[in-house]
Coordinates of N, CA and C in Angstrom, one line a residue:
X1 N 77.2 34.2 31.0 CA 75.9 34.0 31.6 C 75.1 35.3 31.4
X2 N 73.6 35.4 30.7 CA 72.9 36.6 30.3 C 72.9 37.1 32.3
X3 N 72.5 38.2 32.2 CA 72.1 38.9 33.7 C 71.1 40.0 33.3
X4 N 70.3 40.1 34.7 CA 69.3 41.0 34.2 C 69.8 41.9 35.4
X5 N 69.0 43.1 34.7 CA 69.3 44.5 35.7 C 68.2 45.5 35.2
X6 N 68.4 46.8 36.1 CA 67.2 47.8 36.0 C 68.3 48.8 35.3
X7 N 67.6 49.5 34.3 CA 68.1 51.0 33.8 C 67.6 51.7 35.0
X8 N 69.3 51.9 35.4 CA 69.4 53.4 36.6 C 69.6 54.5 35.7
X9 N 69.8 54.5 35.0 CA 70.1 56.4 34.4 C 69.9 56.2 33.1
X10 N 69.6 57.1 32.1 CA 69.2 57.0 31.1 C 68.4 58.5 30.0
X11 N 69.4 58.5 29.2 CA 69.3 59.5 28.3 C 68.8 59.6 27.1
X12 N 67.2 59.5 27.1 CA 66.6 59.3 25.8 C 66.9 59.9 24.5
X13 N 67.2 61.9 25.0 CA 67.8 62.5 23.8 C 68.9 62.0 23.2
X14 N 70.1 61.6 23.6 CA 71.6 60.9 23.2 C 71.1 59.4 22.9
X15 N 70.0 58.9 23.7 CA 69.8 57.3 23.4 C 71.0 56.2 24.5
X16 N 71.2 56.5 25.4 CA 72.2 55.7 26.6 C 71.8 56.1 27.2
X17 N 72.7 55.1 28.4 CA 72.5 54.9 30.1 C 73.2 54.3 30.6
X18 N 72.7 53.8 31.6 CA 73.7 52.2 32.3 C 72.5 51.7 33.0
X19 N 72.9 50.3 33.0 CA 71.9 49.1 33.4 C 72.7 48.4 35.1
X20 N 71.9 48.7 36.4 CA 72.4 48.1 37.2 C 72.1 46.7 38.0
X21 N 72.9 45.7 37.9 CA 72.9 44.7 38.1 C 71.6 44.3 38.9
X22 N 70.8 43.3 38.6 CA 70.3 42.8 40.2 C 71.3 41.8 40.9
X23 N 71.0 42.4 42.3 CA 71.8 41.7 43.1 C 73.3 42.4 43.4
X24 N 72.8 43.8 42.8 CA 74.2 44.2 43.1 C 75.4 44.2 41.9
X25 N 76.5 45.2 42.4 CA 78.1 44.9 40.8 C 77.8 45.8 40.0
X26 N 78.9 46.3 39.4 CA 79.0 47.1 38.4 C 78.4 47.5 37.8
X27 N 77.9 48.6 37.2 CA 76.8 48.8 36.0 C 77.4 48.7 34.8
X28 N 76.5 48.6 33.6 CA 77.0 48.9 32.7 C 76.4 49.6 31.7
X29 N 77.4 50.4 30.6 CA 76.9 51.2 29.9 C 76.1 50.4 28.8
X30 N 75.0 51.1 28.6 CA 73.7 51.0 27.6 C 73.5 51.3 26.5
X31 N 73.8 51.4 25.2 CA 73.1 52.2 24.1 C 71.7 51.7 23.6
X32 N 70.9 52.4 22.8 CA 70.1 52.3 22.5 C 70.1 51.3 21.0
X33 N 71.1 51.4 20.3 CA 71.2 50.2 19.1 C 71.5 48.6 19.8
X34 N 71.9 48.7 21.3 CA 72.3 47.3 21.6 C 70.6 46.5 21.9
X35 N 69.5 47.3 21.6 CA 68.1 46.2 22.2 C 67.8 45.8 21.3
X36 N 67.7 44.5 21.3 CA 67.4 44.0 19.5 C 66.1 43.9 19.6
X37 N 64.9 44.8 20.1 CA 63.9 45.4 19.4 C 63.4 47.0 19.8
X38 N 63.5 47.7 18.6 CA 63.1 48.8 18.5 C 61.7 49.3 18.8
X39 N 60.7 48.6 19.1 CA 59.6 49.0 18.9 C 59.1 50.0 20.2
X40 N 60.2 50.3 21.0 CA 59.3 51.0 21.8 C 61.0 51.8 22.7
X41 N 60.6 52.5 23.0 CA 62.3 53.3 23.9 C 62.0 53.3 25.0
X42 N 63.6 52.6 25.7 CA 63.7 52.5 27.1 C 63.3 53.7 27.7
X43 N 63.0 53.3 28.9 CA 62.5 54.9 30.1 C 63.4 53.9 31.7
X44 N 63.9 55.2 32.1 CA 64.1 54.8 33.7 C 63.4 53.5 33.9
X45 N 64.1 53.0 34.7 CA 63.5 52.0 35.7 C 63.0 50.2 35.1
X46 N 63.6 50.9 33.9 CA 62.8 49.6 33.0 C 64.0 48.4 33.1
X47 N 63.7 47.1 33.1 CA 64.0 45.5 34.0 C 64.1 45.4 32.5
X48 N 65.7 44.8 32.6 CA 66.2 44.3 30.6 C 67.3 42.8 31.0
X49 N 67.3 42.3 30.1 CA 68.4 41.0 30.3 C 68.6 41.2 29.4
X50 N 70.7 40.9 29.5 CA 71.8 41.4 28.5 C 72.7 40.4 28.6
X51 N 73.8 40.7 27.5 CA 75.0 39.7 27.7 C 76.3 40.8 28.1
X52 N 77.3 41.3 28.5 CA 78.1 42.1 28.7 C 79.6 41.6 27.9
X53 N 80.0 42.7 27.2 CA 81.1 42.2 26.7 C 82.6 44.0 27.0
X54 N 83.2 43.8 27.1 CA 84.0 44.9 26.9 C 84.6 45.5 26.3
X55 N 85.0 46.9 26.0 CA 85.1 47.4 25.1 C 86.8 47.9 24.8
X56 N 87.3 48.8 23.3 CA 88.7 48.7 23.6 C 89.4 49.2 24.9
X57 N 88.6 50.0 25.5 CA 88.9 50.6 27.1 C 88.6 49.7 28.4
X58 N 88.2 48.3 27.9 CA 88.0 47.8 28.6 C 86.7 48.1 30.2
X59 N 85.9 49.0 29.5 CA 84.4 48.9 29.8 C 83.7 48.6 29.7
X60 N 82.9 48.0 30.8 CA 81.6 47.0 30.3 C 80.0 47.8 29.9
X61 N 80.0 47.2 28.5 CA 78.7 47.4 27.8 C 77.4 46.5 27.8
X62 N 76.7 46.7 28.1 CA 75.1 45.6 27.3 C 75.0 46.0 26.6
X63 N 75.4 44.6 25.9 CA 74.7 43.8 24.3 C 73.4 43.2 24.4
X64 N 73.4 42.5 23.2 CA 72.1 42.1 22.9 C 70.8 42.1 23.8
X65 N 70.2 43.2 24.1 CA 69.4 43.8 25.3 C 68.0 43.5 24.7
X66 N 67.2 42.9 25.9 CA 65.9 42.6 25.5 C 64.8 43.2 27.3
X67 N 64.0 43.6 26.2 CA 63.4 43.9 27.6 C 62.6 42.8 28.8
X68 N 62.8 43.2 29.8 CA 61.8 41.6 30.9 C 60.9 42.6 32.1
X69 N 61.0 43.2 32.5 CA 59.9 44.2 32.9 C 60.2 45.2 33.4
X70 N 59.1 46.1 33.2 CA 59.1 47.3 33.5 C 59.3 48.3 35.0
X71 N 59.1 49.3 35.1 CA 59.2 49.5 36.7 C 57.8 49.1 37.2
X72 N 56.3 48.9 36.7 CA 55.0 48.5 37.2 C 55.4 47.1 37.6
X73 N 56.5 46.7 37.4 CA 56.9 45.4 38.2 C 55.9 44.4 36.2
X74 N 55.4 44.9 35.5 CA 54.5 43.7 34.9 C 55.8 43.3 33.4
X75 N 55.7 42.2 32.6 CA 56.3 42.3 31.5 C 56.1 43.0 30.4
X76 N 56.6 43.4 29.1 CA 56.3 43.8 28.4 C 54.6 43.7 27.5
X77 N 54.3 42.6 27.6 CA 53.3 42.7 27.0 C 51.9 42.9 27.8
X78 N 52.1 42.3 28.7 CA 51.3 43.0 30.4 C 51.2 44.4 30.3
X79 N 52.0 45.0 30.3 CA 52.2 46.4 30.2 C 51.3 47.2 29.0
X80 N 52.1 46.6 27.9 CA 51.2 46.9 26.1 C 49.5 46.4 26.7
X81 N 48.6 46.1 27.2 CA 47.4 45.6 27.8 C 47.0 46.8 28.3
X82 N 47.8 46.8 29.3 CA 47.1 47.9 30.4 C 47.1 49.2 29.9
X83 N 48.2 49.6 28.9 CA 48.0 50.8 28.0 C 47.7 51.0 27.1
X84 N 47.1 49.9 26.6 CA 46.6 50.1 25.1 C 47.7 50.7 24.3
X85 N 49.1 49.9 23.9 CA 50.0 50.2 23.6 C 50.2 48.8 23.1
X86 N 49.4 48.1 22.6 CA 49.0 46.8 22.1 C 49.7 47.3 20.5
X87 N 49.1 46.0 19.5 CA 49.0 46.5 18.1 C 48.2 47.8 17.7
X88 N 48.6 48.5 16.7 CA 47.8 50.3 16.7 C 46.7 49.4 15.9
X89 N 45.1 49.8 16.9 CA 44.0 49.0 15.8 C 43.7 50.4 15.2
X90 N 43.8 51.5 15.3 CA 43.5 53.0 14.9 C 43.7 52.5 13.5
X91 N 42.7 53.3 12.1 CA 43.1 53.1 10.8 C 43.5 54.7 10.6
X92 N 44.8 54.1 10.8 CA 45.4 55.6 10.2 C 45.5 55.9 8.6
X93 N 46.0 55.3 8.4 CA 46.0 55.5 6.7 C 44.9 55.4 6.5
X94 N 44.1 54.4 6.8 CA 42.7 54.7 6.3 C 42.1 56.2 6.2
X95 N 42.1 56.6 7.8 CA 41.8 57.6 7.6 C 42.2 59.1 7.2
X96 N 43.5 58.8 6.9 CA 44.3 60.0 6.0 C 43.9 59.6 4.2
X97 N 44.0 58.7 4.1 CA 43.3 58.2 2.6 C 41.8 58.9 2.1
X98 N 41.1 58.3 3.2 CA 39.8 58.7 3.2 C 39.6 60.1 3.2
X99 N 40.8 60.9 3.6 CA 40.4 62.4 4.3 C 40.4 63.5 2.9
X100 N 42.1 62.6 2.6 CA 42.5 63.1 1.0 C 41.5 63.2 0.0
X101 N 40.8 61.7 -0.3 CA 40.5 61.5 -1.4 C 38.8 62.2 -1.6
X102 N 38.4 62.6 -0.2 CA 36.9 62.8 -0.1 C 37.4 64.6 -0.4
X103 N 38.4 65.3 -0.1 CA 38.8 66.4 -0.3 C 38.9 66.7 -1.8
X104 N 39.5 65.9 -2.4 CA 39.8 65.9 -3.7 C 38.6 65.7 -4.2
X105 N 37.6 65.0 -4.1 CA 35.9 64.7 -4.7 C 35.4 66.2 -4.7
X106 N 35.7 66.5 -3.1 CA 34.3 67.7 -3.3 C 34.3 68.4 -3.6
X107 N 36.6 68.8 -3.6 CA 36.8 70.0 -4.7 C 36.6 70.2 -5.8
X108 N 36.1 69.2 -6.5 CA 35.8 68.7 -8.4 C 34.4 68.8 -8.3
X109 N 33.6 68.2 -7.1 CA 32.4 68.9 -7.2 C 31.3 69.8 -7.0
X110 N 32.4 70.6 -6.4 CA 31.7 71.8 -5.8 C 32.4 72.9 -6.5
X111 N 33.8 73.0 -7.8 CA 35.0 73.8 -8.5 C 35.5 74.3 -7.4
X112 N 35.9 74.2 -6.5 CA 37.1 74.3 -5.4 C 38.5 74.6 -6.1
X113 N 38.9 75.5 -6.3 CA 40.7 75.6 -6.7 C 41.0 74.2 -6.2
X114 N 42.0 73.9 -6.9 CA 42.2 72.5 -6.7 C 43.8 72.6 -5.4
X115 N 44.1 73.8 -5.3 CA 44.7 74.0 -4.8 C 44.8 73.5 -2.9
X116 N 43.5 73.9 -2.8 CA 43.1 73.6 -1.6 C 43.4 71.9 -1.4
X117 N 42.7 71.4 -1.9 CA 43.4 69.9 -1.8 C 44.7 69.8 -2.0
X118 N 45.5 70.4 -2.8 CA 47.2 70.1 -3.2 C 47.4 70.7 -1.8
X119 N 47.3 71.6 -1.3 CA 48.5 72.1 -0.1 C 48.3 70.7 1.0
X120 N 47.6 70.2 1.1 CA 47.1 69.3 1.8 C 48.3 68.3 1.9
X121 N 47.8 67.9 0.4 CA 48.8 66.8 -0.2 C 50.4 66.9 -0.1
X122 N 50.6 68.4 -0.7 CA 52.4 68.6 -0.5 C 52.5 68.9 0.9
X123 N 51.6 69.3 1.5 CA 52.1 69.1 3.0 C 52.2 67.2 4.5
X124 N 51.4 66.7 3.2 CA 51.8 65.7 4.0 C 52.2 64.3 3.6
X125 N 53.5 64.8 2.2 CA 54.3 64.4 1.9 C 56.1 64.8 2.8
X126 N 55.7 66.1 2.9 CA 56.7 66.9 3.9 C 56.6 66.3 5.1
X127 N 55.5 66.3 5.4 CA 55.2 66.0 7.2 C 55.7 64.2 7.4
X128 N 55.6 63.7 6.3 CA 56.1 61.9 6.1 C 57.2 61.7 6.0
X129 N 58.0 62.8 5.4 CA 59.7 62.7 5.2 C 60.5 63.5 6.5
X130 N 59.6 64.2 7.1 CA 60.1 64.5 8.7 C 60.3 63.3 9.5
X131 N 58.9 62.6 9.6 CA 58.6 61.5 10.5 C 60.4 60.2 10.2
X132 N 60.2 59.9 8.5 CA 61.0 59.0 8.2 C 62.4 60.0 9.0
X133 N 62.6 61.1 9.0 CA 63.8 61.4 8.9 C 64.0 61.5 10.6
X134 N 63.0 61.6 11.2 CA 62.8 61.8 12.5 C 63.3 60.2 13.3
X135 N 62.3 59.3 12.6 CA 62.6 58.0 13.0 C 63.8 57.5 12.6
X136 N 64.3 57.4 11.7 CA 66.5 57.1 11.4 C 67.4 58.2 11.9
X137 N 67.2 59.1 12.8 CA 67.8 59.7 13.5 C 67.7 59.1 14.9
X138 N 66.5 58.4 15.3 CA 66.5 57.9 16.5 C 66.8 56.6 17.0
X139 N 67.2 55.9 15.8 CA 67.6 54.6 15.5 C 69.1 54.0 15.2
X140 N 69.7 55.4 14.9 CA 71.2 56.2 15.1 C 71.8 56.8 15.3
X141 N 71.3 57.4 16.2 CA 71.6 58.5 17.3 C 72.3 59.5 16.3
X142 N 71.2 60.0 16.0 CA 71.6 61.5 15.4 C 70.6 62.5 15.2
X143 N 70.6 64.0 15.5 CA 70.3 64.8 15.8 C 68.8 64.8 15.6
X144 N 67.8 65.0 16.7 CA 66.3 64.3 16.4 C 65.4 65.6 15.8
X145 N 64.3 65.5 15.8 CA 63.6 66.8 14.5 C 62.4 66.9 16.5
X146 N 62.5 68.3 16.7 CA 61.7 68.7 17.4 C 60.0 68.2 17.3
X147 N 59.6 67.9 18.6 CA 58.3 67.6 18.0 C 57.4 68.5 17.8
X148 N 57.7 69.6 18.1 CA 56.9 70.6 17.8 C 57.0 71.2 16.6
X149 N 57.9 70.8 16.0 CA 58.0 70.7 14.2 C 56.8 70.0 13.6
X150 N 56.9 68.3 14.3 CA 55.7 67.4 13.9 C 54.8 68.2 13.9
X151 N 54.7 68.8 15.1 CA 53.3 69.0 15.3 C 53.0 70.4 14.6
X152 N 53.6 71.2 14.5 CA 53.4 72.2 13.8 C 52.8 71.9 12.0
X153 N 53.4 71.3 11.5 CA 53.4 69.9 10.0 C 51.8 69.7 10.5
X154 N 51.6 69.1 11.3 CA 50.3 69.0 11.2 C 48.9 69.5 11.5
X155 N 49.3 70.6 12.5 CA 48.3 71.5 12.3 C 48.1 72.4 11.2
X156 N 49.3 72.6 10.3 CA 49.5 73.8 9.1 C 48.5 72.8 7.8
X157 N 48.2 71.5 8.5 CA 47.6 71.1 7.3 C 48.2 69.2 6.9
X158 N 49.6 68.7 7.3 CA 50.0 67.8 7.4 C 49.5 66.1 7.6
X159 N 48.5 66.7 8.6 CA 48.1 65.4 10.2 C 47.8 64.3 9.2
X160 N 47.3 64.5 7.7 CA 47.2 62.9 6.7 C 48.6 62.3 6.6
X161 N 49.7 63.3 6.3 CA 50.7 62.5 6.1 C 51.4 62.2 7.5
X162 N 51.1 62.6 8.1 CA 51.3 62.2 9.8 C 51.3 60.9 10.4
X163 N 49.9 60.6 9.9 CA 49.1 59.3 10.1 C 49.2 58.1 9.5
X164 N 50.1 58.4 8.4 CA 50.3 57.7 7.6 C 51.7 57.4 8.0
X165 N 52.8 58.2 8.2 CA 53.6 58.0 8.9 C 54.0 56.8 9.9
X166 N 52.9 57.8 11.3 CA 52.9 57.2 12.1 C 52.0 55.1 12.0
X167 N 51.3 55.0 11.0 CA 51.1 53.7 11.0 C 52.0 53.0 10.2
X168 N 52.8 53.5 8.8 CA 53.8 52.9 8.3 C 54.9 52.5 9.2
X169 N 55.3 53.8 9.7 CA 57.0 53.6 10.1 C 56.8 53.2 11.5
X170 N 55.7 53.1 12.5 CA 55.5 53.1 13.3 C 56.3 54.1 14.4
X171 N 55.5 54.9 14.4 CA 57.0 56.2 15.0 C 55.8 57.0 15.2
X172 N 56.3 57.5 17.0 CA 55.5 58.8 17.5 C 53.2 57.7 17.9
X173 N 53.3 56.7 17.6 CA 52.2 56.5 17.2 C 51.6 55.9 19.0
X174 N 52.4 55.5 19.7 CA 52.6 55.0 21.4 C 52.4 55.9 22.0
X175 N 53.4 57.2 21.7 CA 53.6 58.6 22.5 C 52.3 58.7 23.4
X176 N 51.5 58.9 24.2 CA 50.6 59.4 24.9 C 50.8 60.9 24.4
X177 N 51.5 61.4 24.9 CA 52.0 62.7 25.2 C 51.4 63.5 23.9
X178 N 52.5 62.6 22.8 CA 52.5 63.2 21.5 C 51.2 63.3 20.9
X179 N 50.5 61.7 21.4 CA 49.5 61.6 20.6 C 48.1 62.7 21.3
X180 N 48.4 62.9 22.3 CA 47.3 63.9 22.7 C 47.6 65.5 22.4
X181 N 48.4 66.0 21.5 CA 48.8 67.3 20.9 C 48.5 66.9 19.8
X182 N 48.9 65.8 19.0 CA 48.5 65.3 17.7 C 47.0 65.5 17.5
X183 N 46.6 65.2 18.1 CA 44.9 64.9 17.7 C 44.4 66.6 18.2
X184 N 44.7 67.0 18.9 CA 44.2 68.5 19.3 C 44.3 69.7 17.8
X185 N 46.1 69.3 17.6 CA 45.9 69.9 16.4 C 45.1 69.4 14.8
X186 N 44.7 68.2 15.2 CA 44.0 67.5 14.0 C 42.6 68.6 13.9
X187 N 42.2 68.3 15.0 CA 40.7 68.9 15.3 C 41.1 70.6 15.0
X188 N 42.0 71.3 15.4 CA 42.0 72.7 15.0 C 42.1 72.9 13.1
X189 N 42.9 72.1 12.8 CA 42.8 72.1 11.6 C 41.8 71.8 10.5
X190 N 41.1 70.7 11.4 CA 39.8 70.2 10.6 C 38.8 71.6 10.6
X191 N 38.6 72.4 12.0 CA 37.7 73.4 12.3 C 37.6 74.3 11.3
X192 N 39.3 74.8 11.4 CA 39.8 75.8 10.2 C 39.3 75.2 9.3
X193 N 39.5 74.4 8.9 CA 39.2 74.2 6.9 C 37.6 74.3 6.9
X194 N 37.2 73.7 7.8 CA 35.4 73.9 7.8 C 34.6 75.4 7.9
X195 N 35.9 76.2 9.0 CA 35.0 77.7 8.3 C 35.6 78.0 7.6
X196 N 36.4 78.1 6.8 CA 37.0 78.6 6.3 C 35.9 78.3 4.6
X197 N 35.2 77.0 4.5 CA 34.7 76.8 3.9 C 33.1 77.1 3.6
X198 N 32.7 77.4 5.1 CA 31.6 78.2 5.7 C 31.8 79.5 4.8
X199 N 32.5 79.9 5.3 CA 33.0 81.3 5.0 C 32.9 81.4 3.2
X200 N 33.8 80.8 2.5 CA 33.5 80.7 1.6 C 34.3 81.5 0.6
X201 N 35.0 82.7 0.9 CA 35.4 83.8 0.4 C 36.8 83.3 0.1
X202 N 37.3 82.3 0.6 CA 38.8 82.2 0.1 C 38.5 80.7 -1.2
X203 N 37.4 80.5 -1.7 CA 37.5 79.6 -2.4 C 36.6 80.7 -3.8
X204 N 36.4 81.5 -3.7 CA 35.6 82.0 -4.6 C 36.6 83.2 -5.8

């Protein structure tokens, strides 16, 4: 018989916990590969229905783990509503495409080293093989890439291949947290490149 229960404890960096019964009984241990949807990571308190099976130690695990509500008491998709944690309507790629390709224009039409567009480019090719490498580390519980790496990747210049990341692989794109350091450093980096072009002396 499936049972549902609440994550009492829970360890995002390792990816486990234990899920306690409603109604009382045993808990059981949690991993993060047993929710057959990845789109979003458990947090405390969060309401899942599981099947339990035992292990060679004869410990009880949840399996096939699906989420049914949150601690706001609402379902999953109730929840994605009230946070705008819906489908991403943001055009990311768009606008890392757009960012690239109008870079690469103006440096051809104004004789810009072409350089200035390449660092751009090799940096957020870098910054897209973090994210990939970031996201299959978190999907296999193995050692995760600091986000202050990301974010560093993107202020040095990265934040197209970021974006592009984050709407392909879908990873980091939910974060609140993340996404409000993401965009701070977007804006510092946009500023820089603009005086920097004001200025004028490093392109001449």
């Amino acid at each position: 018989m499936r049972l549902q229960g609440k994550i009492s404890e829970w360890n995002d960096a390792r990816g486990f916990g234990f899920v306690q019964p409603n109604g009382g009984g045993e808990r059981c241990f949690v991993h993060i590969r047993a929710f057959a949807a990845r789109d979003r990571r458990p947090v405390l308190g969060d309401v899942i229905t599981y099947d339990v099976e035992n292990d060679a130690q004869g410990r009880r695990n949840a399996v096939a783990v699906r989420f049914a509500l949150g601690r706001d008491g609402r379902r999953p998709a109730a929840r994605a509503a009230v946070r705008g944690a819906g489908p991403d309507r943001l055009p990311r790629t768009a606008i890392a495409l757009v960012f690239l390709a109008g870079l690469i224009a103006v440096a051809l039409w104004k004789h810009w080293p072409m350089w200035v567009p390449g660092i751009y480019l090799v940096l957020s090719v870098v910054t897209f093989a973090w994210y990939w490498h970031d996201k299959s580390a978190a999907q296999n519980d193995r050692q995760r890439t600091p986000e202050s790496t990301l974010q560093g990747l993107a202020l040095l210049g990265g934040w197209p291949g970021a974006l592009m990341a984050q709407a392909m692989l879908r990873h980091k794109n939910r974060k609140a947290s993340f996404q409000r350091v993401f965009w701070v450093a977007v804006v510092i980096n946009v500023a820089g490149l603009g005086w920097l072009i004001r200025d004028g002396r490093f392109l001449g």
